[in-house]
Short mmCIF file of C-alpha atoms in Angstrom, two decimals:
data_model
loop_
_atom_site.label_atom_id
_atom_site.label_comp_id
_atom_site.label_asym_id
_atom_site.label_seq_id
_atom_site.Cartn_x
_atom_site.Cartn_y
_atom_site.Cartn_z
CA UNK Z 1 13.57 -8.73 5.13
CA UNK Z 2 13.59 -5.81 7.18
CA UNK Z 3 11.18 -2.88 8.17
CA UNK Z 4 12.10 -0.05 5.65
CA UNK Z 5 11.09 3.10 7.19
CA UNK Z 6 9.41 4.84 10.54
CA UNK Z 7 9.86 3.97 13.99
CA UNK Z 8 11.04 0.30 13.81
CA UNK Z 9 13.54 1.33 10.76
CA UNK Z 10 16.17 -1.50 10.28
CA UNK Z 11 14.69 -3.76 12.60
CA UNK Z 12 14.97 -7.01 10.20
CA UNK Z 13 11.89 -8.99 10.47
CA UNK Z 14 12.12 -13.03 10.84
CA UNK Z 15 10.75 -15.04 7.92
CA UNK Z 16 8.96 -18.16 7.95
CA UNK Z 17 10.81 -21.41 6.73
CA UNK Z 18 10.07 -23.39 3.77
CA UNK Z 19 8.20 -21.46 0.61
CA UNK Z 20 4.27 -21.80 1.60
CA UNK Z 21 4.81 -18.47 2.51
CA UNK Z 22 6.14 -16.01 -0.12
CA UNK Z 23 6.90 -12.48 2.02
CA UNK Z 24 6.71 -9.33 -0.55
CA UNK Z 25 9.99 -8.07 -1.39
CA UNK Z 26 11.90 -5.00 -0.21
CA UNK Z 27 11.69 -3.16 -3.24
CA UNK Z 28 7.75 -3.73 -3.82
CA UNK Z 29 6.94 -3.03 -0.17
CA UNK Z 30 9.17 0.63 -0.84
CA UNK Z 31 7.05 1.43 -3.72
CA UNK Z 32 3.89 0.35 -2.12
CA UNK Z 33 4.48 2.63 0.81
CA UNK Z 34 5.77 5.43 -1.66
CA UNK Z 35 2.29 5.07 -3.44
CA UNK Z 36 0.23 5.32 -0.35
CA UNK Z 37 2.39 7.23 1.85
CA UNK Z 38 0.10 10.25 2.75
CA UNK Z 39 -3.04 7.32 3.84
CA UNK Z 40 -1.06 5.69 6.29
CA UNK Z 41 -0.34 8.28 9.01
CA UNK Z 42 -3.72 7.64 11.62
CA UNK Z 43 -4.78 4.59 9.56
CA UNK Z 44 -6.30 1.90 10.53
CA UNK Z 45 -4.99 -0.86 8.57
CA UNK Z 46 -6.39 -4.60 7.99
CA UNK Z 47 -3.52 -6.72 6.66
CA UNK Z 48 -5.99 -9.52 5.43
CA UNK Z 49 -2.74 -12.44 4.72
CA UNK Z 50 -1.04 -11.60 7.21
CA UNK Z 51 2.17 -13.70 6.61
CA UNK Z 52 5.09 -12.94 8.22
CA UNK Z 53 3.40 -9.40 9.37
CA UNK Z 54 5.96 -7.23 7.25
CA UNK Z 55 3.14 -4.99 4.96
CA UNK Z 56 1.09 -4.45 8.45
CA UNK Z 57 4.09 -3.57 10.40
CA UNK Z 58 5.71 -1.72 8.11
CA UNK Z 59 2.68 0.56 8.03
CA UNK Z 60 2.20 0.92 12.24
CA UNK Z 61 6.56 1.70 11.63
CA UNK Z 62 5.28 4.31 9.39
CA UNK Z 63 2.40 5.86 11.90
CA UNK Z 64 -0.73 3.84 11.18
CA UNK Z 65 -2.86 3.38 14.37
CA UNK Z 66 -3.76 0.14 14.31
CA UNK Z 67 -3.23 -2.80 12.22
CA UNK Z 68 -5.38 -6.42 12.31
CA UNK Z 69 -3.48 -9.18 10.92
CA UNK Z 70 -5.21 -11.95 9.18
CA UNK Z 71 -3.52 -15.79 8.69
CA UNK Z 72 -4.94 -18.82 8.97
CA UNK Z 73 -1.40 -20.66 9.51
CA UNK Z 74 -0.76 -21.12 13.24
CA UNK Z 75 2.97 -20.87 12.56
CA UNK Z 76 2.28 -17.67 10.11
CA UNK Z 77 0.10 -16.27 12.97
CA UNK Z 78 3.11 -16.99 15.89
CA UNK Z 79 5.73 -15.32 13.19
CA UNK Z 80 3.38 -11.99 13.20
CA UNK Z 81 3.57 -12.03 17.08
CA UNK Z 82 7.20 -12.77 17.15
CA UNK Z 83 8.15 -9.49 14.51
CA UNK Z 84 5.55 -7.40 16.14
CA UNK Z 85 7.93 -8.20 19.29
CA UNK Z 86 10.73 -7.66 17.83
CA UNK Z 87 9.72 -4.25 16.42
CA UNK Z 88 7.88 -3.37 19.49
CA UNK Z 89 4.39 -2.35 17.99
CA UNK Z 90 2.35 -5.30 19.63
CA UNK Z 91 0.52 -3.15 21.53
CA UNK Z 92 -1.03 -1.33 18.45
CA UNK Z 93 -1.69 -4.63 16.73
CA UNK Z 94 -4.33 -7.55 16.95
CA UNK Z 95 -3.24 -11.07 15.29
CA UNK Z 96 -6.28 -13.31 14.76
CA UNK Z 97 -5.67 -17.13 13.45
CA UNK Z 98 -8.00 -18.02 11.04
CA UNK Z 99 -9.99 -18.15 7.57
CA UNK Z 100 -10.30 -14.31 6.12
CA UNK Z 101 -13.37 -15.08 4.48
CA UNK Z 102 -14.97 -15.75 7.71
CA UNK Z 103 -13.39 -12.81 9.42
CA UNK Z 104 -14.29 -10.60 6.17
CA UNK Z 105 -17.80 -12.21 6.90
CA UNK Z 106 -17.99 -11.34 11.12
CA UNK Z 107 -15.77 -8.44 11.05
CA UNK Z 108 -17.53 -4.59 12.35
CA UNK Z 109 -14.50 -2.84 12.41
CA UNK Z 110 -13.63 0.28 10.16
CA UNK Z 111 -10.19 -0.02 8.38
CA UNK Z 112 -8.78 3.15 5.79
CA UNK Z 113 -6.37 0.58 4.44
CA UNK Z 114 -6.48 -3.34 3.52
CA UNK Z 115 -3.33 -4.95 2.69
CA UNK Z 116 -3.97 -8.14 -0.09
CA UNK Z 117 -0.97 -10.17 -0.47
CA UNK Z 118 -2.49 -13.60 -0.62
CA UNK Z 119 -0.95 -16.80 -2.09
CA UNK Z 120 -0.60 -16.22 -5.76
CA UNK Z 121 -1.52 -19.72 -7.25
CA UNK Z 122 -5.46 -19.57 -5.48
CA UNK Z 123 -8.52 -17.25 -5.82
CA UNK Z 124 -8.06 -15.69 -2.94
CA UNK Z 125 -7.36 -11.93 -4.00
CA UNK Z 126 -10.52 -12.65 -5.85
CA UNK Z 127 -12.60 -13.64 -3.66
CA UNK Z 128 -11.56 -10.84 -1.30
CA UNK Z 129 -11.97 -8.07 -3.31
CA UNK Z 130 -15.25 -9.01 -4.10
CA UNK Z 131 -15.96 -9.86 -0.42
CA UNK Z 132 -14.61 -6.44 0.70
CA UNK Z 133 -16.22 -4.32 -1.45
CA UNK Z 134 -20.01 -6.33 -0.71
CA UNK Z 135 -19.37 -5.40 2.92
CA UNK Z 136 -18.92 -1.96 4.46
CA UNK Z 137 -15.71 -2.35 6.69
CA UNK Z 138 -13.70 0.60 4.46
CA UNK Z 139 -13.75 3.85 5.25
CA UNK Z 140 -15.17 6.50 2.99
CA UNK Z 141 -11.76 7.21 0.83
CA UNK Z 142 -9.90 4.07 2.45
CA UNK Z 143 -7.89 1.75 0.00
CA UNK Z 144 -7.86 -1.46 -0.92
CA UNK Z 145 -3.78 -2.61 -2.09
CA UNK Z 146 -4.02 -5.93 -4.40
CA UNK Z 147 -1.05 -7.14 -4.86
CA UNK Z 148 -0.52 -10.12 -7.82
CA UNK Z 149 1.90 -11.75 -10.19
CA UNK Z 150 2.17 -10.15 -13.80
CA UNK Z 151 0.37 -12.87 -15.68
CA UNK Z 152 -2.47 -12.56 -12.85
CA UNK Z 153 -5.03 -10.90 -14.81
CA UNK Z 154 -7.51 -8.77 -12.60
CA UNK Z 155 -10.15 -7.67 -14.95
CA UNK Z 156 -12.35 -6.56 -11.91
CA UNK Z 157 -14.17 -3.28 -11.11
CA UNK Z 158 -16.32 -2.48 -8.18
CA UNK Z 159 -19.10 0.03 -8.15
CA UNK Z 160 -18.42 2.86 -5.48
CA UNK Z 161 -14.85 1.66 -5.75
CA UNK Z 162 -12.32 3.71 -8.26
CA UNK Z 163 -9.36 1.56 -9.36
CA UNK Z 164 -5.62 2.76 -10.04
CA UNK Z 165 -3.31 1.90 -12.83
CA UNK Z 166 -1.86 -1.16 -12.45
CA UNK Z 167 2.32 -0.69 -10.82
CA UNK Z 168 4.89 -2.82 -11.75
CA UNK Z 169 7.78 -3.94 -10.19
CA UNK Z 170 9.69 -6.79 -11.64
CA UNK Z 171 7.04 -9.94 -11.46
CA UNK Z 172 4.69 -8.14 -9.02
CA UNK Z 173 1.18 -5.95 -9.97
CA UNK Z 174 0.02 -3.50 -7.15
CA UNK Z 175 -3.37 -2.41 -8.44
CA UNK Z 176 -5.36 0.35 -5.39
CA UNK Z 177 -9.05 0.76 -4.99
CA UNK Z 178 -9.97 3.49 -3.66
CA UNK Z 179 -13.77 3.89 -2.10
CA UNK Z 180 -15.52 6.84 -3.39
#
């Protein structure tokens, strides 16, 4: 796994051990940039499952301003630190250890782009969708990136909230909300 494009090109990003964390792969993180590649320049960007940090870092490589990183995994939240290090953008990050719902639920910060990569097999990309569009932490025009397995239906709409085609790449769905 490596940082694709941007300042921190090459730079190959550490991955967790084990498989409770699935990182996105190359080629859907390449398309998902390709997609939203005129948004992230400036952007403020809330990558809501965090992970290993690769979607959030990836976008501060590519010129965001900021990105938050979300995880409630102490070792998940350590592995965001150590690849922010590694690609030298810690200083335009913030890594906060804990529950997103609760974050989602104290959060006052703007964002133009939220990152959704959560664990496939749980509710979670449900119950954040909902969440974020109920709230007002997206920008007028920011984007919302779900990203699911193929035979993860997501039936849901969202007024104020226009929704993309779905993308496929192999097993993987990208479906983009964009608020109006």
């Amino acid at each position: 796994m490596r940082v694709i494009s941007g300042k921190a090109r090459g730079i190959q990003l550490k991955t967790p051990e084990g498989l409770k964390t699935r990182p996105t792969a190359d080629r859907v993180k390449e398309a998902l940039f390709s997609i939203i590649q005129f948004d992230v320049p400036c952007a403020r960007v809330l990558d809501l499952f965090g992970g290993t940090g690769q979607l959030g870092i990836e976008a501060l490589s590519r010129g965001a301003k900021s990105a938050v990183f979300v995880d409630e995994g102490q070792k998940a939240c350590a592995l965001i630190r150590e690849n922010l290090g590694r690609t030298k953008l810690e200083q335009d990050a913030k890594v906060i250890c804990g529950d997103y719902m609760q974050f989602l639920q104290n959060c006052r910060e703007k964002f133009d782009i939220v990152l959704l990569d959560p664990p496939y097999a749980e509710v979670f990309l449900e119950n954040s969708l909902k969440k974020l569009t109920e709230i007002d932490i997206l920008e007028s025009g920011g984007i919302i990136v779900a990203e699911r397995p193929v035979d993860k239906a997501l039936t849901l709409d969202f007024p104020g909230y226009t929704r993309s085609r779905d993308y496929k790449y192999g097993i993987t769905l990208l479906t983009l909300y964009r608020k109006e």
